[in-house]
């Protein structure tokens, strides 16, 4: 195996050892970032007079040539190298000769890998943010179209009070908004450049770390070289944010699976997002929603694994940290795939508004409003609660709703009831009267939708030089 070391060794590395040690199979994923970091490093070395202009030009030509050849499929990244850093350096030397051996001046693989991982993660933070934004555009459209679509709201999975589809969807909009704000925090907290930290104690070369940091679009350089090579907090924070995103998607999927069942029939998932059964011809299964719910565990797993890997590591770099990559890459790809699929599933899903509305009318979702009606006529709330409780018991026995009772029946339970009770407990009134900010009343909802629309239009934009 081609490796960057060996001078102090008297024996070949055991084959099993080099296979176990190698990371090329997965760190090839940040090939582009490795080249990008090397270019910035070389430009800085030349500015500082550590490399001559000619040396810089030769190395840059070599690096961009390698990138072009890999991108065009003319050069393959193969497993004969220990890692992606070795692949790039070995190919550079092969291409440009001895000058290529100067690339690694004032650098260690420890700060190099810290940089590559950070560049890769930073890009993915933005990419996940973009996908969340797209999903939220779809959710906002559903909200705008459904401010009057009544549905039951639940607590304990029992019907509680009527809400609207706009309101229910809006709850998830808020969750995803917090997710985006978490990503933004992570971005700004992580955006400091570790390059120049060397193996752990900086270097004796007069590097300009501020310059490299600015070339790579960082806010500035990191301030402690040991922390720079040992820090994977940003990976953990990103995985925690991805876990929370997955948890939100999974909760929504759980609801969609329930709503899509024959018992509910609130929604119908599009054929393009459903699958069939090999034995039961009638089946149309919500596999995508189930898979997203299932993959949530996988993303949590990455978070817990990396937290556990990091917890016992003394300063500074330890090889254990190589374990951050596969899990992080997998978690990112998983979460991104889920966001794309979920958006498509929701965008194409049919909402059965009539079924939702009928369901909202059953199950005494208007009982609180009936109690409030009595309160409006001077009955203390606790007494009103008792009266309506008895009324509900009576209705259960008669198998009807409060609105189905005759005036005589109502009066026999409380003489306070008048003709206007029917309007007070109608579904329309129950929803429309919920006017506090954040409540499902269409008027209140429209106010919130305007705020959310403005939020989506005012995006956080990152100026990046790369
Ligand atoms: N493949 C290594 C990693 O992912 C790169 C850093 C190697 N550094 C070292 N001192 N062996 O962490």
Coordinates of C-alpha atoms and ligand atoms in Angstrom, one line a residue:
X1 CA 0.0 0.0 0.0
X2 CA 1.3 3.5 -0.9
X3 CA 1.9 5.5 2.2
X4 CA 3.5 8.8 3.3
X5 CA 5.7 7.3 6.0
X6 CA 8.1 4.4 6.4
X7 CA 11.5 5.9 7.0
X8 CA 11.8 4.7 10.6
X9 CA 10.4 1.2 9.9
X10 CA 12.4 -1.9 9.2
X11 CA 9.5 -4.1 8.2
X12 CA 6.6 -3.9 5.8
X13 CA 3.2 -3.3 7.4
X14 CA 1.2 -6.4 7.8
X15 CA -1.5 -6.6 5.1
X16 CA -4.3 -6.9 7.7
X17 CA -2.9 -3.9 9.5
X18 CA -2.8 -1.7 6.5
X19 CA -6.3 -2.7 5.5
X20 CA -7.6 -2.1 9.0
X21 CA -5.8 1.3 9.2
X22 CA -6.8 2.6 5.7
X23 CA -9.5 5.2 5.2
X24 CA -9.4 5.7 1.5
X25 CA -12.5 3.6 1.0
X26 CA -14.5 6.4 2.7
X27 CA -12.4 9.6 2.9
X28 CA -12.3 9.7 -0.9
X29 CA -15.7 11.4 -0.3
X30 CA -13.9 14.7 0.5
X31 CA -11.4 14.5 -2.4
X32 CA -12.6 17.9 -3.6
X33 CA -12.1 19.5 -0.2
X34 CA -8.6 18.0 0.2
X35 CA -7.6 19.6 -3.1
X36 CA -9.2 22.9 -2.1
X37 CA -7.4 22.9 1.2
X38 CA -4.0 22.1 -0.4
X39 CA -4.5 24.9 -3.0
X40 CA -5.1 27.4 -0.2
X41 CA -2.1 26.1 1.8
X42 CA 0.3 26.3 -1.2
X43 CA -0.9 29.9 -2.1
X44 CA -0.2 30.9 1.5
X45 CA 3.2 29.2 1.5
X46 CA 4.2 31.2 -1.5
X47 CA 2.9 34.5 -0.1
X48 CA 5.1 33.8 2.9
X49 CA 8.1 33.1 0.8
X50 CA 8.2 29.5 2.0
X51 CA 7.7 28.3 -1.6
X52 CA 8.8 30.3 -4.7
X53 CA 6.3 31.5 -7.1
X54 CA 7.5 28.9 -9.7
X55 CA 7.1 26.1 -7.2
X56 CA 3.6 27.3 -6.3
X57 CA 2.6 27.5 -10.0
X58 CA 3.9 23.9 -10.6
X59 CA 2.1 22.5 -7.6
X60 CA -1.1 24.3 -8.3
X61 CA -1.1 23.1 -11.9
X62 CA -0.5 19.6 -10.6
X63 CA -3.3 19.8 -8.1
X64 CA -5.9 21.2 -10.5
X65 CA -4.8 18.6 -13.1
X66 CA -5.4 15.8 -10.6
X67 CA -8.9 17.3 -9.8
X68 CA -9.8 17.6 -13.5
X69 CA -8.6 14.0 -14.2
X70 CA -10.6 12.5 -11.3
X71 CA -13.7 14.6 -12.2
X72 CA -13.5 13.4 -15.8
X73 CA -12.9 9.8 -14.8
X74 CA -9.4 9.7 -16.3
X75 CA -7.8 9.1 -12.9
X76 CA -9.3 6.6 -10.5
X77 CA -9.0 6.8 -6.7
X78 CA -8.0 3.3 -5.8
X79 CA -7.5 1.4 -2.6
X80 CA -3.8 1.1 -3.0
X81 CA -3.4 4.4 -1.0
X82 CA -3.8 4.7 2.7
X83 CA -6.1 7.7 2.6
X84 CA -7.1 10.5 0.3
X85 CA -4.3 12.7 1.4
X86 CA -1.7 10.1 0.4
X87 CA -3.5 9.6 -3.0
X88 CA -3.3 13.3 -3.8
X89 CA 0.3 13.8 -2.6
X90 CA 1.6 10.6 -4.4
X91 CA -0.1 11.6 -7.6
X92 CA 1.2 15.1 -7.4
X93 CA 4.8 13.9 -7.0
X94 CA 4.3 11.5 -9.9
X95 CA 3.0 14.4 -12.0
X96 CA 5.3 17.3 -11.1
X97 CA 8.3 15.5 -9.6
X98 CA 10.3 16.5 -6.5
X99 CA 8.6 20.0 -6.2
X100 CA 5.5 18.0 -5.3
X101 CA 7.3 16.8 -2.1
X102 CA 7.1 20.4 -0.8
X103 CA 3.3 20.4 -0.6
X104 CA 3.2 19.1 2.9
X105 CA 5.6 21.8 4.3
X106 CA 4.2 23.2 7.6
X107 CA 1.3 20.8 7.6
X108 CA 0.3 17.5 9.2
X109 CA -2.4 15.1 8.2
X110 CA -3.9 16.0 11.5
X111 CA -4.8 19.5 10.6
X112 CA -5.3 18.5 7.0
X113 CA -8.0 16.0 7.9
X114 CA -9.6 18.4 10.4
X115 CA -9.8 20.9 7.6
X116 CA -11.2 18.5 5.1
X117 CA -13.9 17.2 7.5
X118 CA -14.8 20.8 8.4
X119 CA -15.1 21.9 4.7
X120 CA -17.2 18.9 3.9
X121 CA -19.5 19.3 6.9
X122 CA -19.8 23.0 6.3
X123 CA -21.0 22.4 2.7
X124 CA -23.5 19.8 3.9
X125 CA -24.9 22.1 6.6
X126 CA -25.9 24.5 3.8
X127 CA -27.2 21.7 1.6
X128 CA -29.4 20.3 4.4
X129 CA -30.6 23.8 5.1
X130 CA -31.6 24.2 1.4
X131 CA -33.6 21.0 1.5
X132 CA -35.4 22.0 4.7
X133 CA -36.3 25.3 3.0
X134 CA -37.8 23.5 0.0
X135 CA -39.8 21.3 2.3
X136 CA -41.1 24.3 4.2
X137 CA -42.2 26.0 0.9
X138 CA -44.4 23.0 0.3
X139 CA -45.7 23.0 3.8
X140 CA -46.5 26.7 3.6
X141 CA -48.5 26.1 0.4
X142 CA -50.5 23.4 2.2
X143 CA -51.1 25.8 5.0
X144 CA -52.2 28.6 2.7
X145 CA -54.7 26.3 1.0
X146 CA -56.2 24.9 4.2
X147 CA -56.9 27.6 6.7
X148 CA -60.6 26.5 6.6
X149 CA -60.0 22.7 6.4
X150 CA -61.2 21.4 9.8
X151 CA -59.8 18.3 11.4
X152 CA -59.7 16.9 14.8
X153 CA -56.9 17.9 17.1
X154 CA -55.7 15.1 19.4
X155 CA -54.2 14.7 22.9
X156 CA -53.4 11.1 24.1
X157 CA -54.5 10.1 20.5
X158 CA -58.0 11.0 21.7
X159 CA -60.0 13.6 19.9
X160 CA -59.7 16.8 21.8
X161 CA -60.6 20.1 20.0
X162 CA -61.0 20.9 16.4
X163 CA -58.1 22.4 14.5
X164 CA -57.4 23.0 10.9
X165 CA -55.0 21.3 8.5
X166 CA -53.2 24.6 8.1
X167 CA -52.7 24.6 11.9
X168 CA -51.6 21.0 12.1
X169 CA -49.1 21.5 9.3
X170 CA -48.0 24.8 10.8
X171 CA -46.8 22.9 13.9
X172 CA -44.2 21.1 11.7
X173 CA -43.3 24.3 10.0
X174 CA -42.3 25.7 13.4
X175 CA -40.2 22.5 14.1
X176 CA -38.3 22.8 10.8
X177 CA -37.8 26.5 11.4
X178 CA -36.0 25.6 14.7
X179 CA -34.0 23.0 12.8
X180 CA -32.8 25.6 10.3
X181 CA -31.9 28.0 13.1
X182 CA -29.8 25.2 14.7
X183 CA -28.0 24.7 11.4
X184 CA -27.3 28.4 11.2
X185 CA -25.8 28.4 14.7
X186 CA -23.6 25.4 13.9
X187 CA -22.4 27.1 10.7
X188 CA -21.3 30.2 12.5
X189 CA -19.8 28.4 15.4
X190 CA -17.8 25.9 13.3
X191 CA -16.6 28.4 10.8
X192 CA -13.0 28.7 12.0
X193 CA -10.0 27.2 10.1
X194 CA -7.9 24.5 11.7
X195 CA -5.2 24.5 9.0
X196 CA -1.8 25.6 10.4
X197 CA -2.3 23.7 13.7
X198 CA 0.2 21.1 12.4
X199 CA 0.3 17.8 14.1
X200 CA -0.8 19.4 17.4
X201 CA 1.7 22.2 18.3
X202 CA 1.7 24.5 15.3
X203 CA 4.8 24.8 13.1
X204 CA 8.0 26.7 13.1
X205 CA 7.3 28.1 9.6
X206 CA 6.0 31.6 9.4
X207 CA 2.5 30.6 8.2
X208 CA -0.2 33.2 7.7
X209 CA -3.2 31.4 9.2
X210 CA -5.4 34.4 8.8
X211 CA -4.8 34.4 5.1
X212 CA -5.5 30.6 4.6
X213 CA -8.6 31.0 6.7
X214 CA -9.9 33.8 4.5
X215 CA -9.0 32.0 1.3
X216 CA -11.2 29.1 2.4
X217 CA -14.1 31.3 3.4
X218 CA -13.7 31.0 7.2
X219 CA -14.4 33.7 9.7
X220 CA -10.8 33.3 11.0
X221 CA -8.3 30.7 12.2
X222 CA -8.9 28.5 15.3
X223 CA -7.0 29.7 18.3
X224 CA -5.5 26.6 19.9
X225 CA -3.6 24.1 17.8
X226 CA -4.3 21.2 20.1
X227 CA -8.0 21.8 20.1
X228 CA -7.9 22.4 16.3
X229 CA -6.8 18.9 15.6
X230 CA -8.8 17.2 18.4
X231 CA -12.1 19.0 17.9
X232 CA -15.1 17.2 16.4
X233 CA -17.8 19.2 18.2
X234 CA -19.1 20.5 15.0
X235 CA -19.7 16.9 13.7
X236 CA -21.5 16.0 16.9
X237 CA -23.6 19.2 16.7
X238 CA -24.5 18.6 13.1
X239 CA -25.4 15.0 13.9
X240 CA -27.6 16.2 16.8
X241 CA -29.3 18.7 14.5
X242 CA -29.8 15.9 11.9
X243 CA -31.2 13.6 14.6
X244 CA -33.7 16.3 15.6
X245 CA -34.7 16.8 11.9
X246 CA -35.2 13.0 11.6
X247 CA -37.2 13.0 14.8
X248 CA -39.5 15.6 13.3
X249 CA -39.8 13.8 10.0
X250 CA -40.5 10.6 11.8
X251 CA -43.3 12.1 13.9
X252 CA -44.9 13.5 10.8
X253 CA -44.5 10.1 9.0
X254 CA -46.1 8.4 11.9
X255 CA -49.1 10.6 11.6
X256 CA -49.2 10.2 7.8
X257 CA -49.1 6.4 8.3
X258 CA -52.1 6.6 10.7
X259 CA -54.0 9.1 8.5
X260 CA -53.4 6.9 5.4
X261 CA -54.9 3.8 7.2
X262 CA -58.4 2.6 6.4
X263 CA -59.6 3.6 9.9
X264 CA -58.7 7.2 9.3
X265 CA -58.6 7.9 5.5
X266 CA -57.6 11.5 6.1
X267 CA -55.0 11.3 3.3
X268 CA -54.1 9.2 0.3
X269 CA -50.5 8.8 -0.5
X270 CA -49.8 9.1 -4.2
X271 CA -49.3 5.8 -6.1
X272 CA -45.8 7.1 -7.0
X273 CA -44.9 7.1 -3.3
X274 CA -46.5 3.8 -2.3
X275 CA -45.6 0.2 -2.7
X276 CA -47.6 -3.0 -3.1
X277 CA -47.6 -6.4 -1.5
X278 CA -46.3 -9.6 -3.2
X279 CA -49.2 -11.6 -1.8
X280 CA -52.1 -9.2 -1.0
X281 CA -53.3 -7.6 -4.3
X282 CA -55.3 -4.9 -2.5
X283 CA -52.4 -3.4 -0.6
X284 CA -50.9 0.0 -1.1
X285 CA -48.4 0.5 1.6
X286 CA -46.9 3.7 3.0
X287 CA -43.3 2.3 2.8
X288 CA -41.6 5.6 2.3
X289 CA -43.1 7.1 5.5
X290 CA -42.2 3.9 7.3
X291 CA -38.6 3.9 5.9
X292 CA -38.1 7.5 7.0
X293 CA -39.4 6.6 10.4
X294 CA -37.1 3.6 10.4
X295 CA -34.0 5.5 9.3
X296 CA -34.3 7.9 12.2
X297 CA -32.6 5.2 14.4
X298 CA -29.7 5.1 12.0
X299 CA -29.0 8.8 12.3
X300 CA -29.3 8.7 16.1
X301 CA -26.9 5.8 16.1
X302 CA -24.2 7.9 14.4
X303 CA -24.6 10.6 17.0
X304 CA -24.3 8.2 19.9
X305 CA -21.4 6.3 18.3
X306 CA -19.3 9.5 17.7
X307 CA -20.1 10.9 21.2
X308 CA -18.9 7.6 22.6
X309 CA -15.8 7.5 20.4
X310 CA -14.8 11.0 21.5
X311 CA -15.5 10.7 25.2
X312 CA -12.3 9.0 26.3
X313 CA -9.8 10.7 24.0
X314 CA -6.9 12.5 25.5
X315 CA -5.5 15.5 23.6
X316 CA -4.7 15.8 20.9
X317 CA -5.2 13.7 17.7
X318 CA -6.0 10.0 18.1
X319 CA -6.7 7.5 15.4
X320 CA -10.1 6.8 17.0
X321 CA -11.2 10.0 15.3
X322 CA -11.0 8.4 11.9
X323 CA -14.3 6.7 12.9
X324 CA -16.1 10.0 12.6
X325 CA -16.3 9.8 8.8
X326 CA -18.3 6.8 7.7
X327 CA -21.0 7.4 10.2
X328 CA -21.2 11.1 9.5
X329 CA -21.3 10.6 5.8
X330 CA -24.0 8.0 6.1
X331 CA -26.1 10.1 8.5
X332 CA -25.9 13.1 6.2
X333 CA -26.8 11.1 3.1
X334 CA -29.6 9.4 4.9
X335 CA -31.1 12.6 6.3
X336 CA -30.9 14.3 2.9
X337 CA -32.5 11.4 1.1
X338 CA -35.3 11.4 3.7
X339 CA -35.9 15.2 3.3
X340 CA -36.2 14.8 -0.5
X341 CA -38.5 11.8 -0.4
X342 CA -40.6 13.3 2.4
X343 CA -41.1 16.6 0.5
X344 CA -42.3 14.6 -2.6
X345 CA -44.6 12.4 -0.6
X346 CA -46.3 15.4 1.1
X347 CA -46.4 17.4 -2.1
X348 CA -48.3 14.7 -4.0
X349 CA -50.4 13.5 -1.1
X350 CA -54.2 14.0 -1.4
X351 CA -55.9 15.4 1.7
X352 CA -59.5 14.1 2.1
X353 CA -61.0 17.2 3.5
X354 CA -64.5 15.9 3.8
X355 CA -63.3 12.9 5.8
X356 CA -61.2 15.1 8.1
X357 CA -64.1 17.5 8.6
X358 CA -66.6 14.7 9.4
X359 CA -64.2 13.2 11.9
X360 CA -63.7 16.6 13.5
X361 CA -67.5 16.8 14.1
X362 CA -67.5 13.4 16.0
X363 CA -66.0 12.6 19.3
X364 CA -67.3 15.7 21.2
X365 CA -64.5 18.0 20.0
X366 CA -67.0 20.8 20.8
X367 CA -67.4 19.9 24.5
X368 CA -65.1 22.7 25.7
X369 CA -66.9 25.2 23.6
X370 CA -70.2 24.0 25.1
X371 CA -68.8 24.6 28.5
X372 CA -67.6 28.0 27.5
X373 CA -71.1 28.8 26.3
X374 CA -72.4 28.2 29.8
X375 CA -69.6 30.3 31.3
X376 CA -70.7 33.1 28.9
X377 CA -74.1 32.9 30.6
X378 CA -72.8 33.2 34.1
X379 CA -72.2 29.5 35.1
X380 CA -68.8 29.1 36.9
X381 CA -66.4 27.1 34.7
X382 CA -66.1 24.1 37.1
X383 CA -69.9 23.8 37.2
X384 CA -70.1 24.1 33.4
X385 CA -67.5 21.4 33.1
X386 CA -69.7 19.1 35.2
X387 CA -72.9 19.9 33.3
X388 CA -71.3 19.2 29.9
X389 CA -69.8 16.0 31.3
X390 CA -73.2 14.8 32.1
X391 CA -74.4 16.0 28.7
X392 CA -71.7 13.9 27.0
X393 CA -72.6 10.9 29.0
X394 CA -76.2 11.3 27.9
X395 CA -75.1 11.6 24.2
X396 CA -72.9 8.6 24.4
X397 CA -75.9 6.6 25.6
X398 CA -78.0 8.0 22.8
X399 CA -75.2 7.7 20.3
X400 CA -75.4 11.2 19.1
X401 CA -73.5 14.5 19.3
X402 CA -74.2 17.6 21.5
X403 CA -75.5 19.4 18.4
X404 CA -78.1 16.6 17.8
X405 CA -79.9 17.1 21.0
X406 CA -83.3 18.8 21.1
X407 CA -83.8 22.0 23.1
X408 CA -85.9 20.0 25.6
X409 CA -83.2 17.5 26.2
X410 CA -80.6 20.3 26.6
X411 CA -82.8 22.2 29.0
X412 CA -83.5 19.1 31.1
X413 CA -79.8 19.1 31.9
X414 CA -79.4 22.8 32.3
X415 CA -82.0 25.5 31.9
X416 CA -79.3 28.0 30.9
X417 CA -79.2 26.6 27.3
X418 CA -80.9 28.7 24.6
X419 CA -81.4 28.4 20.9
X420 CA -78.0 30.0 20.1
X421 CA -76.2 26.9 21.6
X422 CA -76.4 25.2 18.2
X423 CA -74.4 27.9 16.6
X424 CA -72.0 28.0 19.5
X425 CA -71.1 24.3 19.2
X426 CA -71.0 24.1 15.4
X427 CA -67.6 23.1 14.0
X428 CA -67.3 26.4 12.1
X429 CA -67.8 28.5 15.2
X430 CA -65.5 26.3 17.3
X431 CA -62.6 26.8 14.9
X432 CA -63.4 30.4 14.0
X433 CA -63.5 31.6 17.6
X434 CA -60.0 30.4 18.3
X435 CA -58.4 33.7 17.6
X436 CA -55.4 34.0 19.9
X437 CA -52.1 34.2 18.0
X438 CA -50.9 30.7 17.3
X439 CA -54.4 29.2 17.5
X440 CA -56.2 27.5 14.5
X441 CA -58.8 30.2 13.9
X442 CA -58.4 31.1 10.2
X443 CA -57.9 34.8 11.0
X444 CA -55.1 34.1 13.5
X445 CA -53.7 31.5 11.1
X446 CA -53.5 33.9 8.2
X447 CA -51.6 36.3 10.4
X448 CA -49.1 33.6 11.2
X449 CA -48.8 32.5 7.5
X450 CA -47.9 36.1 6.6
X451 CA -45.0 35.9 9.2
X452 CA -43.9 32.5 7.9
X453 CA -44.0 33.7 4.3
X454 CA -41.7 36.6 5.1
X455 CA -39.4 34.3 7.1
X456 CA -39.0 32.1 4.0
X457 CA -38.3 35.1 1.8
X458 CA -35.6 36.5 4.2
X459 CA -33.0 33.8 3.8
X460 CA -29.6 33.7 5.5
X461 CA -27.1 33.8 2.7
X462 CA -23.5 32.8 3.1
X463 CA -21.0 34.5 0.9
X464 CA -18.4 31.9 0.1
X465 CA -15.3 32.4 -1.9
X466 CA -15.0 28.8 -3.0
Ligands
LIG1 N1 -7.3 9.0 8.0 C1 -6.9 9.8 9.1 C2 -8.2 10.3 9.8 O1 -9.2 10.2 9.3 C3 -6.1 11.0 8.7 C4 -5.2 11.6 9.7 C5 -4.1 10.7 9.9 N2 -3.2 11.2 10.9 C6 -2.3 10.4 11.6 N3 -1.6 10.9 12.5 N4 -2.3 9.1 11.3 O2 -8.2 10.7 11.0

